[in-house]
């Protein structure tokens, strides 16, 4: 059983000072990673992570996750190597297939069907592994190509630079299980037609289904969950009822909120117990919290559990 690791998501930070403050807070509380997502309207993840790395000594920095369609492979590898160098070998490179059509539209980019986007993700990982190893890479993929490219300078972690793949769909999780060091569970996917999140696997049963899908590959990646909301309270059910009423469309019942592994509501003691139970039940040992959606008291949970 892997010891607990925790991450703090800094994507809602708007200034370099906010990123620095969060990074120092995370390092002081015992978090393993400060991460930034790759969405338009957020701080650039490479620059944000470089700022966080400069402000800390041991905290890892991560992209959670990069949209591979936004980054040609050779340039992605160069940026990752530079960030790994700037952080003295502390980068976790999270990548995904992209899912928000609105961002593609804003950037005047073609939004392909899921299969093609996942193909690009798969080919990107294969090329990155070779590039990080120092190989001269020629790759003739269906979606992406490289011709005799050698990465220089190499990232300090070399071929050991950890790659995370996050998502929810069958094929993305299959790629994650077979090719990534860390598998990230989101619990939902976006419907292109309705432009809304489908909360298909946010329940305990839903997460169990996704974990079983990964385990079928008989690999042993680290498992991570991106926690959507944390409320520290002694009035658990009342808070869950209020959260349910805020949604207002019947999507989330009070019991559904309390059941979800992606929403934590309760006292510090209760949340510690729940996280321990999630590791026992699902094998998930790595939990990431949104800085803007989590009670600051979540740091107390991290201080108690990190490394145990």
Coordinates of N, CA and C in Angstrom, one line a residue, residues 31-197:
X31 N 2.3 19.1 1.7 CA 1.8 18.6 0.4 C 3.0 18.2 -0.4
X32 N 2.8 17.2 -1.4 CA 3.9 16.8 -2.2 C 4.0 17.6 -3.5
X33 N 2.8 18.2 -4.0 CA 2.8 18.8 -5.3 C 1.9 20.0 -5.3
X34 N 2.4 21.0 -6.0 CA 1.5 22.1 -6.4 C 1.3 22.1 -7.9
X35 N 0.1 22.1 -8.3 CA -0.2 21.9 -9.8 C -1.1 23.0 -10.3
X36 N -1.0 23.1 -11.7 CA -1.7 24.1 -12.4 C -2.3 23.4 -13.7
X37 N -3.6 23.7 -14.0 CA -4.2 23.2 -15.1 C -3.9 24.0 -16.4
X38 N -4.3 23.4 -17.5 CA -4.0 24.0 -18.8 C -5.3 24.5 -19.5
X39 N -5.9 25.5 -19.0 CA -7.1 26.1 -19.5 C -6.9 27.5 -19.9
X40 N -7.5 28.0 -21.0 CA -7.5 29.4 -21.3 C -8.2 30.1 -20.1
X41 N -7.6 31.3 -19.8 CA -8.1 32.0 -18.7 C -7.4 31.8 -17.4
X42 N -6.6 30.7 -17.3 CA -5.8 30.4 -16.2 C -4.3 30.8 -16.5
X43 N -3.5 30.9 -15.5 CA -2.1 31.2 -15.6 C -1.5 30.1 -16.4
X44 N -0.5 30.5 -17.3 CA 0.2 29.5 -18.1 C 0.9 28.4 -17.1
X45 N 0.6 27.1 -17.3 CA 1.0 26.2 -16.3 C 2.6 26.1 -16.2
X46 N 3.3 26.2 -17.3 CA 4.7 26.1 -17.2 C 5.3 27.3 -16.4
X47 N 4.8 28.5 -16.7 CA 5.3 29.6 -16.0 C 4.9 29.6 -14.5
X48 N 3.6 29.3 -14.3 CA 3.2 29.2 -12.9 C 4.0 28.2 -12.1
X49 N 4.2 27.0 -12.7 CA 5.0 26.0 -12.0 C 6.4 26.5 -11.8
X50 N 7.0 27.2 -12.7 CA 8.4 27.7 -12.5 C 8.4 28.7 -11.3
X51 N 7.4 29.5 -11.2 CA 7.3 30.5 -10.1 C 7.2 29.7 -8.8
X52 N 6.4 28.7 -8.8 CA 6.2 27.9 -7.5 C 7.5 27.2 -7.2
X53 N 8.2 26.6 -8.2 CA 9.5 26.0 -7.9 C 10.5 26.9 -7.3
X54 N 10.6 28.1 -7.9 CA 11.5 29.1 -7.4 C 11.3 29.5 -6.0
X55 N 10.0 29.4 -5.5 CA 9.7 29.9 -4.2 C 9.8 28.8 -3.1
X56 N 10.2 27.6 -3.5 CA 10.2 26.4 -2.6 C 11.5 25.6 -2.8
X57 N 11.7 24.7 -1.9 CA 12.9 23.9 -1.9 C 12.7 22.4 -2.3
X58 N 11.6 21.8 -1.8 CA 11.4 20.4 -2.0 C 10.0 20.1 -2.6
X59 N 9.1 21.0 -2.7 CA 7.8 20.8 -3.3 C 7.9 20.5 -4.7
X60 N 7.2 19.4 -5.2 CA 7.1 19.1 -6.6 C 6.1 20.0 -7.2
X61 N 6.3 20.2 -8.5 CA 5.4 21.1 -9.3 C 4.8 20.2 -10.4
X62 N 3.6 20.5 -10.8 CA 2.9 19.6 -11.8 C 2.0 20.3 -12.7
X63 N 1.7 19.7 -13.8 CA 0.7 20.2 -14.8 C -0.5 19.2 -14.6
X64 N -1.6 19.7 -14.3 CA -2.8 18.8 -14.0 C -4.0 19.4 -14.8
X65 N -4.2 19.0 -16.0 CA -3.2 18.4 -16.9 C -3.1 19.3 -18.1
X66 N -1.9 19.0 -18.9 CA -1.8 19.7 -20.1 C -2.7 19.1 -21.2
X67 N -3.2 20.0 -22.0 CA -4.0 19.5 -23.2 C -2.9 19.3 -24.3
X68 N -2.7 18.1 -24.8 CA -1.7 17.8 -25.7 C -1.9 18.5 -27.1
X69 N -3.2 18.8 -27.4 CA -3.5 19.5 -28.6 C -2.9 20.9 -28.6
X70 N -2.7 21.5 -27.5 CA -2.1 22.9 -27.4 C -0.6 22.9 -27.5
X71 N 0.0 21.7 -27.6 CA 1.5 21.7 -27.5 C 2.1 20.7 -28.5
X72 N 2.7 21.1 -29.6 CA 3.5 20.2 -30.4 C 4.5 19.5 -29.6
X73 N 4.7 18.2 -29.9 CA 5.5 17.3 -29.0 C 6.9 17.8 -28.8
X74 N 7.6 18.3 -29.8 CA 9.0 18.7 -29.6 C 9.0 19.9 -28.7
X75 N 8.1 20.8 -28.8 CA 8.0 22.0 -27.9 C 7.6 21.6 -26.5
X76 N 6.7 20.7 -26.4 CA 6.2 20.2 -25.1 C 7.4 19.6 -24.4
X77 N 8.2 18.8 -25.1 CA 9.3 18.1 -24.4 C 10.3 19.2 -24.0
X78 N 10.6 20.2 -24.8 CA 11.5 21.2 -24.5 C 11.1 22.0 -23.2
X79 N 9.8 22.4 -23.2 CA 9.3 23.1 -22.0 C 9.3 22.3 -20.8
X80 N 9.0 21.0 -20.9 CA 9.0 20.1 -19.7 C 10.4 19.9 -19.2
X81 N 11.4 19.8 -20.1 CA 12.8 19.6 -19.7 C 13.3 20.9 -19.0
X82 N 12.9 22.0 -19.6 CA 13.3 23.3 -18.9 C 12.7 23.5 -17.6
X83 N 11.4 23.1 -17.4 CA 10.8 23.2 -16.1 C 11.4 22.2 -15.1
X84 N 11.7 21.0 -15.6 CA 12.4 20.1 -14.7 C 13.7 20.6 -14.2
X85 N 14.4 21.3 -15.1 CA 15.7 21.8 -14.8 C 15.5 23.0 -13.8
X86 N 14.6 23.9 -14.1 CA 14.3 25.0 -13.2 C 13.9 24.6 -11.8
X87 N 13.3 23.4 -11.7 CA 12.8 23.0 -10.4 C 13.8 22.0 -9.7
X88 N 14.9 21.8 -10.3 CA 15.9 20.8 -9.8 C 15.3 19.4 -9.8
X89 N 14.6 19.0 -10.8 CA 14.1 17.7 -10.9 C 12.8 17.4 -10.1
X90 N 12.0 18.4 -10.1 CA 10.8 18.2 -9.2 C 9.5 18.2 -10.1
X91 N 9.5 18.0 -11.3 CA 8.3 18.1 -12.2 C 7.6 16.8 -12.2
X92 N 6.2 16.8 -12.1 CA 5.3 15.8 -12.5 C 4.6 16.3 -13.7
X93 N 4.7 15.6 -14.8 CA 4.1 16.0 -16.1 C 2.7 15.4 -16.3
X94 N 1.7 16.1 -16.0 CA 0.3 15.6 -16.3 C -0.2 16.0 -17.6
X95 N -0.7 15.0 -18.4 CA -1.2 15.3 -19.7 C -2.5 14.7 -20.0
X96 N -3.3 15.2 -20.9 CA -4.6 14.7 -21.2 C -5.0 15.0 -22.6
X97 N -6.2 14.5 -23.0 CA -6.6 14.6 -24.4 C -7.4 15.9 -24.8
X98 N -7.6 16.7 -23.8 CA -8.5 17.9 -24.0 C -9.9 17.6 -24.1
X99 N -10.8 18.5 -23.6 CA -12.2 18.1 -23.6 C -13.1 19.3 -23.8
X100 N -12.6 20.5 -23.6 CA -13.5 21.7 -23.6 C -13.5 22.3 -25.1
X101 N -14.6 22.0 -25.8 CA -14.7 22.5 -27.2 C -14.6 24.0 -27.2
X102 N -15.2 24.7 -26.2 CA -15.2 26.1 -26.2 C -13.8 26.7 -26.3
X103 N -12.9 26.1 -25.7 CA -11.5 26.6 -25.7 C -10.9 26.4 -27.1
X104 N -11.2 25.3 -27.7 CA -10.7 25.1 -29.1 C -11.3 26.2 -30.0
X105 N -12.6 26.4 -29.8 CA -13.2 27.5 -30.7 C -12.6 28.8 -30.5
X106 N -12.3 29.2 -29.2 CA -11.7 30.5 -28.9 C -10.4 30.6 -29.5
X107 N -9.6 29.5 -29.5 CA -8.2 29.5 -30.1 C -8.2 29.2 -31.6
X108 N -9.4 29.1 -32.2 CA -9.5 28.8 -33.6 C -8.7 27.5 -34.0
X109 N -9.0 26.5 -33.1 CA -8.4 25.2 -33.4 C -9.5 24.1 -33.6
X110 N -9.2 23.2 -34.5 CA -10.2 22.1 -34.8 C -10.4 21.2 -33.6
X111 N -11.6 20.9 -33.3 CA -11.9 20.0 -32.2 C -12.4 18.7 -32.7
X112 N -11.5 17.7 -32.7 CA -11.7 16.4 -33.3 C -12.5 15.5 -32.4
X113 N -13.0 14.4 -33.0 CA -13.7 13.4 -32.2 C -12.8 12.8 -31.1
X114 N -13.4 12.3 -30.1 CA -12.6 11.8 -28.9 C -11.5 10.8 -29.4
X115 N -11.8 9.9 -30.3 CA -10.8 8.9 -30.7 C -9.6 9.5 -31.2
X116 N -9.7 10.5 -32.0 CA -8.5 11.1 -32.6 C -7.7 11.9 -31.5
X117 N -8.4 12.5 -30.6 CA -7.7 13.2 -29.5 C -6.9 12.3 -28.6
X118 N -7.5 11.1 -28.3 CA -6.9 10.1 -27.5 C -5.7 9.5 -28.3
X119 N -5.8 9.3 -29.6 CA -4.7 8.8 -30.4 C -3.5 9.8 -30.3
X120 N -3.8 11.1 -30.3 CA -2.7 12.1 -30.2 C -2.0 12.0 -28.8
X121 N -2.9 11.8 -27.8 CA -2.3 11.6 -26.4 C -1.4 10.4 -26.4
X122 N -1.9 9.3 -26.9 CA -1.1 8.0 -26.9 C 0.3 8.2 -27.6
X123 N 0.2 8.8 -28.8 CA 1.5 9.0 -29.5 C 2.4 10.0 -28.9
X124 N 1.8 11.0 -28.2 CA 2.6 12.0 -27.5 C 3.4 11.3 -26.4
X125 N 2.8 10.4 -25.6 CA 3.5 9.8 -24.5 C 4.6 8.9 -25.0
X126 N 4.4 8.2 -26.1 CA 5.4 7.3 -26.7 C 6.6 8.2 -27.1
X127 N 6.4 9.3 -27.7 CA 7.5 10.2 -28.2 C 8.2 10.8 -27.0
X128 N 7.4 11.2 -26.0 CA 8.1 11.8 -24.8 C 9.0 10.9 -24.1
X129 N 8.6 9.6 -24.0 CA 9.4 8.6 -23.3 C 10.8 8.5 -24.0
X130 N 10.7 8.5 -25.3 CA 12.0 8.4 -26.0 C 12.8 9.7 -25.9
X131 N 12.2 10.8 -26.0 CA 12.9 12.1 -25.9 C 13.5 12.3 -24.5
X132 N 12.8 12.0 -23.5 CA 13.3 12.1 -22.1 C 14.5 11.2 -21.9
X133 N 14.5 10.1 -22.6 CA 15.6 9.1 -22.5 C 16.9 9.5 -23.2
X134 N 16.8 10.6 -24.0 CA 17.9 11.0 -24.8 C 18.0 10.4 -26.1
X135 N 17.0 9.6 -26.6 CA 17.1 9.0 -27.8 C 16.8 10.0 -29.0
X136 N 17.4 9.6 -30.1 CA 17.0 10.3 -31.4 C 15.7 9.7 -31.8
X137 N 14.6 10.5 -31.9 CA 13.3 10.0 -32.1 C 12.8 10.3 -33.5
X138 N 12.5 9.3 -34.2 CA 11.7 9.4 -35.5 C 10.4 8.6 -35.3
X139 N 9.3 9.2 -35.5 CA 8.1 8.6 -35.1 C 7.1 9.0 -36.2
X140 N 6.5 8.0 -36.9 CA 5.5 8.2 -37.9 C 4.2 7.7 -37.4
X141 N 3.5 8.5 -36.6 CA 2.2 8.1 -36.1 C 1.0 8.5 -37.0
X142 N -0.1 8.1 -36.6 CA -1.3 8.5 -37.4 C -1.6 10.0 -37.2
X143 N -1.4 10.5 -36.0 CA -1.7 11.9 -35.7 C -0.5 12.8 -35.5
X144 N 0.6 12.2 -35.1 CA 1.8 13.0 -34.8 C 3.1 12.4 -35.3
X145 N 4.0 13.2 -35.7 CA 5.3 12.8 -36.3 C 6.5 13.5 -35.7
X146 N 7.6 12.9 -35.7 CA 8.9 13.5 -35.4 C 9.9 12.9 -36.3
X147 N 10.9 13.7 -36.7 CA 11.9 13.2 -37.7 C 13.3 13.4 -37.2
X148 N 13.9 12.4 -36.6 CA 15.3 12.5 -36.1 C 15.5 13.6 -35.1
X149 N 14.6 13.8 -34.1 CA 14.7 14.8 -33.1 C 15.3 14.3 -31.8
X150 N 16.3 15.0 -31.3 CA 16.9 14.6 -30.0 C 16.7 15.8 -29.1
X151 N 16.2 15.5 -27.9 CA 15.9 16.6 -26.9 C 17.3 17.0 -26.3
X152 N 17.5 18.3 -26.2 CA 18.7 18.9 -25.5 C 18.4 20.3 -25.1
X153 N 18.7 20.6 -23.8 CA 19.2 19.7 -22.8 C 18.1 18.7 -22.2
X154 N 18.5 17.6 -21.7 CA 17.6 16.7 -21.1 C 17.1 17.1 -19.7
X155 N 15.9 16.7 -19.4 CA 15.4 16.9 -18.0 C 16.3 16.2 -17.0
X156 N 16.5 16.8 -15.8 CA 17.3 16.1 -14.8 C 16.8 14.7 -14.4
X157 N 15.5 14.5 -14.4 CA 14.9 13.2 -14.1 C 15.0 12.2 -15.2
X158 N 15.4 12.7 -16.4 CA 15.6 11.8 -17.6 C 14.3 11.0 -17.9
X159 N 14.6 9.7 -18.2 CA 13.5 8.8 -18.4 C 12.6 8.6 -17.2
X160 N 13.1 8.9 -16.1 CA 12.3 8.8 -14.8 C 11.3 9.9 -14.5
X161 N 11.2 10.9 -15.4 CA 10.3 12.0 -15.2 C 8.9 11.4 -15.2
X162 N 8.2 11.5 -14.0 CA 6.8 10.9 -14.0 C 5.8 11.6 -14.8
X163 N 5.0 10.7 -15.5 CA 3.9 11.2 -16.4 C 2.6 10.7 -15.8
X164 N 1.7 11.7 -15.6 CA 0.4 11.4 -15.2 C -0.6 11.6 -16.4
X165 N -1.5 10.7 -16.5 CA -2.6 10.9 -17.4 C -3.9 10.9 -16.7
X166 N -4.7 12.0 -16.8 CA -6.0 12.1 -16.1 C -7.1 12.1 -17.1
X167 N -8.3 11.6 -16.5 CA -9.5 11.5 -17.3 C -10.5 10.6 -16.7
X168 N -11.5 10.3 -17.5 CA -12.6 9.5 -17.0 C -13.1 8.4 -18.0
X169 N -12.9 8.7 -19.3 CA -13.4 7.8 -20.3 C -12.6 6.5 -20.4
X170 N -13.2 5.4 -21.0 CA -12.6 4.1 -21.1 C -11.2 4.2 -21.8
X171 N -11.1 4.9 -22.9 CA -9.9 4.8 -23.7 C -8.8 5.6 -23.0
X172 N -9.1 6.8 -22.5 CA -8.1 7.6 -21.8 C -7.6 6.8 -20.6
X173 N -8.4 6.1 -19.8 CA -7.9 5.4 -18.7 C -7.2 4.1 -19.1
X174 N -7.5 3.6 -20.3 CA -6.7 2.5 -20.8 C -5.3 3.0 -21.2
X175 N -5.2 4.2 -21.8 CA -3.9 4.7 -22.1 C -3.1 5.0 -20.8
X176 N -3.8 5.6 -19.8 CA -3.2 5.9 -18.5 C -2.7 4.6 -17.9
X177 N -3.5 3.5 -17.8 CA -3.1 2.3 -17.2 C -1.9 1.7 -17.8
X178 N -1.8 1.8 -19.1 CA -0.7 1.0 -19.9 C 0.5 1.9 -20.1
X179 N 0.4 3.2 -19.9 CA 1.6 4.0 -20.3 C 2.0 5.0 -19.3
X180 N 1.2 5.3 -18.3 CA 1.5 6.4 -17.3 C 2.0 5.9 -16.0
X181 N 2.7 6.7 -15.3 CA 3.2 6.4 -13.9 C 2.1 6.7 -12.9
X182 N 1.2 7.7 -13.2 CA 0.2 8.1 -12.3 C -1.1 8.1 -13.1
X183 N -2.2 7.5 -12.6 CA -3.5 7.6 -13.2 C -4.4 8.6 -12.4
X184 N -4.9 9.6 -13.0 CA -5.7 10.6 -12.3 C -7.2 10.4 -12.7
X185 N -8.0 10.3 -11.7 CA -9.5 10.1 -11.8 C -10.2 11.5 -11.6
X186 N -11.0 11.9 -12.6 CA -11.8 13.1 -12.5 C -13.2 12.9 -12.1
X187 N -13.8 11.7 -12.4 CA -15.2 11.3 -12.0 C -16.2 11.9 -13.0
X188 N -15.8 12.7 -14.0 CA -16.8 13.2 -14.9 C -16.2 13.5 -16.3
X189 N -17.1 13.7 -17.2 CA -16.6 14.1 -18.5 C -17.5 15.2 -19.1
X190 N -17.0 15.9 -20.0 CA -17.9 17.0 -20.6 C -18.6 16.5 -21.9
X191 N -19.9 16.8 -22.0 CA -20.6 16.5 -23.1 C -20.5 17.7 -24.1
X192 N -20.0 17.3 -25.3 CA -19.7 18.4 -26.3 C -21.0 19.1 -26.7
X193 N -22.1 18.3 -26.8 CA -23.3 18.9 -27.3 C -24.0 19.9 -26.3
X194 N -24.0 19.4 -25.1 CA -24.7 20.2 -24.1 C -23.7 21.2 -23.4
X195 N -22.4 21.0 -23.6 CA -21.4 21.9 -23.0 C -21.5 21.8 -21.4
X196 N -21.9 20.7 -20.9 CA -22.1 20.5 -19.5 C -21.3 19.3 -19.0
X197 N -21.0 19.2 -17.8 CA -20.3 18.1 -17.2 C -21.3 17.0 -17.0

